[in-house]
Short mmCIF file of C-alpha atoms in Angstrom, two decimals:
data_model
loop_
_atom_site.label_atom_id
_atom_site.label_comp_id
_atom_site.label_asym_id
_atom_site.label_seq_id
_atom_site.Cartn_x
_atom_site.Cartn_y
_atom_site.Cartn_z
CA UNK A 11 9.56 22.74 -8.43
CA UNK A 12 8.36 19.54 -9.74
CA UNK A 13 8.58 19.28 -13.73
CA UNK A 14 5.17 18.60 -15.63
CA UNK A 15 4.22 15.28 -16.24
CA UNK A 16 3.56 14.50 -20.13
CA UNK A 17 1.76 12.13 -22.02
CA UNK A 18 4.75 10.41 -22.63
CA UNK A 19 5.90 9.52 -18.78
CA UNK A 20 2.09 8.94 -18.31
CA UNK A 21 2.31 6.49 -20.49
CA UNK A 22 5.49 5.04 -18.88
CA UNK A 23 3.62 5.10 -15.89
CA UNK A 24 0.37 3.27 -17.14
CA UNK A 25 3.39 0.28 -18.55
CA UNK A 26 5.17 -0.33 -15.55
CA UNK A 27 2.49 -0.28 -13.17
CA UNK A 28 1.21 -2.98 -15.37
CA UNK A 29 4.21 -4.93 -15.68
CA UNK A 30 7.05 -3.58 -13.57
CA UNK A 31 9.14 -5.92 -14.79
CA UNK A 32 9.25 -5.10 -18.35
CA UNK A 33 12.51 -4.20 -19.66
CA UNK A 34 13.68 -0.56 -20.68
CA UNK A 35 13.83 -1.94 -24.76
CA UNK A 36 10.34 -2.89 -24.46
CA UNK A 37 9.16 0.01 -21.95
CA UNK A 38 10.09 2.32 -24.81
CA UNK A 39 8.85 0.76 -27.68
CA UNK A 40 5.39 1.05 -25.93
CA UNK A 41 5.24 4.38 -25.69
CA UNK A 42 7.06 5.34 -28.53
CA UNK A 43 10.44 6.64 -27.79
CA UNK A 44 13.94 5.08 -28.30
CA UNK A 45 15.22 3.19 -25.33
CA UNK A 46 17.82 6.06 -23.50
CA UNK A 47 15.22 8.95 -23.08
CA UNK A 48 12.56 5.98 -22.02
CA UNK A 49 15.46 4.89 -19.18
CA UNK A 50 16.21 9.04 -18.59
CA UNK A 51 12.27 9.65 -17.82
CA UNK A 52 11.92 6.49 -15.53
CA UNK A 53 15.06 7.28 -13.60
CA UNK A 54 13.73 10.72 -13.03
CA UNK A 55 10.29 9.83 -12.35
CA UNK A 56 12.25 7.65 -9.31
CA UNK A 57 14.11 10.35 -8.32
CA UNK A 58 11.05 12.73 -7.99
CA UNK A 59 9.79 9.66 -6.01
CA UNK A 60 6.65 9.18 -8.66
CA UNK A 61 7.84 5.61 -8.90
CA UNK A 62 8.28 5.07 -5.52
CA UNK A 63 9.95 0.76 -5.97
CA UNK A 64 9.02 -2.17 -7.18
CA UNK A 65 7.70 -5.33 -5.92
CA UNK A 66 6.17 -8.60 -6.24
CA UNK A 67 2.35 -9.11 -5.21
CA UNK A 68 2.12 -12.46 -3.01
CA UNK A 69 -1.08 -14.83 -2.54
CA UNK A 70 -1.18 -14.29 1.30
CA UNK A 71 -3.48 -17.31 0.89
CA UNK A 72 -0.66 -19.56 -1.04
CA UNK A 73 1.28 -18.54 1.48
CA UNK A 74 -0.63 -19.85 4.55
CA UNK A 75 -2.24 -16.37 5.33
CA UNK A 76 -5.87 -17.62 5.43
CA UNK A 77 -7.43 -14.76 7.67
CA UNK A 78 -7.63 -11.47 6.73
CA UNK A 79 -9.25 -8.64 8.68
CA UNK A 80 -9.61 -4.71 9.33
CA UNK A 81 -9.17 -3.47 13.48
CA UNK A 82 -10.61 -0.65 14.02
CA UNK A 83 -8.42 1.43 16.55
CA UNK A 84 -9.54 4.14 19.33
CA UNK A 85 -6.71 5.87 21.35
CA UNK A 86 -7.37 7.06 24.27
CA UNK A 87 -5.11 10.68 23.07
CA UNK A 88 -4.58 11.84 19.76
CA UNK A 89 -1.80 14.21 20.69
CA UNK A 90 0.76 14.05 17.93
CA UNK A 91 3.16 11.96 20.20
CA UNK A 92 0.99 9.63 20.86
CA UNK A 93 -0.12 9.10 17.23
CA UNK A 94 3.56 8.81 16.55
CA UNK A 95 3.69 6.62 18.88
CA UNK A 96 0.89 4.28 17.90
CA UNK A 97 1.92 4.34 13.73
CA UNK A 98 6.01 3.21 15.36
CA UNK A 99 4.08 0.32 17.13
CA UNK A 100 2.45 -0.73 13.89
CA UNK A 101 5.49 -0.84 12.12
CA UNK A 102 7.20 -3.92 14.07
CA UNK A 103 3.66 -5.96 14.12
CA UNK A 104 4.14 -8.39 10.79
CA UNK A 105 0.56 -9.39 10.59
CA UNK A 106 -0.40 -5.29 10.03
CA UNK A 107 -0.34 -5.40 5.71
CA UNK A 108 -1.37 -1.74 6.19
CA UNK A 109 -2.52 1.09 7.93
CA UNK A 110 -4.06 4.52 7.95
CA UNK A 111 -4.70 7.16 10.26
CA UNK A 112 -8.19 8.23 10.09
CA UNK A 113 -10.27 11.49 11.21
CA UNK A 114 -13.22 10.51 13.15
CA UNK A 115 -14.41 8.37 16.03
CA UNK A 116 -12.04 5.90 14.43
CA UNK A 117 -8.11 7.19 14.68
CA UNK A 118 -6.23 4.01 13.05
CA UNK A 119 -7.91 1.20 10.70
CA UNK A 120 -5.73 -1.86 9.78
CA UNK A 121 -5.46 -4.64 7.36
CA UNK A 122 -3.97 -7.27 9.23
CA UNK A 123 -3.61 -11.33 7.88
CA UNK A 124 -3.13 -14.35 9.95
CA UNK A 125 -2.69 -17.88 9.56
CA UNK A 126 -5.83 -18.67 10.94
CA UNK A 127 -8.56 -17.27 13.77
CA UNK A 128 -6.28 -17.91 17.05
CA UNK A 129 -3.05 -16.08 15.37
CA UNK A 130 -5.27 -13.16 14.98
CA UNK A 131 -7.18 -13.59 18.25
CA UNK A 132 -3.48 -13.30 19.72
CA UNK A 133 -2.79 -10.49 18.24
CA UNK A 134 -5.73 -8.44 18.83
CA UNK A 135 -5.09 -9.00 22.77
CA UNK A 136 -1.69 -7.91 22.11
CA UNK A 137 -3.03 -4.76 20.31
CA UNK A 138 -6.04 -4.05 22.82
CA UNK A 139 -2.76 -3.99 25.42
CA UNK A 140 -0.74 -1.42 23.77
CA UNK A 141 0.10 1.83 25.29
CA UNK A 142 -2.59 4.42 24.75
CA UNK A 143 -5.19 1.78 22.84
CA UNK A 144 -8.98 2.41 24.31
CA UNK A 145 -10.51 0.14 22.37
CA UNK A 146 -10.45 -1.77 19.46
CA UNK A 147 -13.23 -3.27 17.03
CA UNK A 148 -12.45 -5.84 14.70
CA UNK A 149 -13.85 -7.15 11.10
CA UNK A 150 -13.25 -10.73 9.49
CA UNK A 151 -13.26 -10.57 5.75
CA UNK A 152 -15.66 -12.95 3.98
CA UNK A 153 -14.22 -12.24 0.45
CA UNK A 154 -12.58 -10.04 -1.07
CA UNK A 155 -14.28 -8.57 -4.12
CA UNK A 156 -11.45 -6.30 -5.90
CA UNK A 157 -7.81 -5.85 -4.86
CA UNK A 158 -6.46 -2.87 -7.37
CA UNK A 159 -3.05 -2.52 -6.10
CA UNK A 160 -2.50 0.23 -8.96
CA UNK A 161 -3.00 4.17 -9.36
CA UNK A 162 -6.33 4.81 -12.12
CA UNK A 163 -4.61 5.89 -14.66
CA UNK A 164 -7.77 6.81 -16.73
CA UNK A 165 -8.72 10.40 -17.91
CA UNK A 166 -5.44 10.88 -16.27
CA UNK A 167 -3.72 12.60 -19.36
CA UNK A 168 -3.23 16.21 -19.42
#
């Protein structure tokens, strides 16, 4: 049974998903605590997989990534081993940034970037070729108007 959540590892929370790079000394003195409980409730908040990593956010666009779109995916079956199937494929495409399985006339939407039109062209043929794909519709981004990578933490408190 998972352990309640306080105001105090809410708090922890709210700090490292704004910096997750802040260091335990400073983590605790924060939220108020000395530094070993502070290290004791983010290890376990890991462990219960609350924190699930850490990482650094890239500029796709620094990085050469000028294209970004959303393809729309239709599979021809939506038998669980073909959904398997499909989500496996995804995995070992590096353009795909993410991906989620959708109820509807649409079964898979993803967020895909490219270095430019032709990379992504490319990639939707290989994609309209996979195993099981009936047909896929695709949407160029013109600009992207919020990018929250973070959980709202607001009104969250007990």
């Amino acid at each position: 049974m998972a352990r309640r959540i306080d105001a105090i590892d809410w708090n922890i929370l709210r700090e490292l998903q704004d910096d997750g790079r802040i260091t335990n000394v400073e983590l605790s003195q924060r939220v108020g605590i000395s530094a070993p409980p502070s290290l004791r409730r983010v290890r376990a908040l890991e462990e219960e997989g609350i924190i699930k990593g850490y990482r650094a956010l890239l500029d796709e666009k620094k990085l050469g990534f000028d294209l970004m779109a959303f393809a729309m995916v239709h599979l021809v079956s939506q038998a669980e081993g073909d959904l398997t199937a499909f989500a496996d494929q995804v995995e070992r495409w590096p353009l795909v940034r993410a991906c989620w399985m959708l109820s509807g006339e649409t079964d898979f939407i993803l967020l895909c970037v490219a270095p430019d039109l032709r990379s992504f062209q490319n990639f939707v043929l290989e994609l309209t070729g996979a195993p099981n794909v009936r047909n896929v519709k695709t949407a160029l981004t013109l600009k992207q108007t919020k990018d929250a990578a973070v959980v709202p933490m607001e009104n969250t408190l007990p």
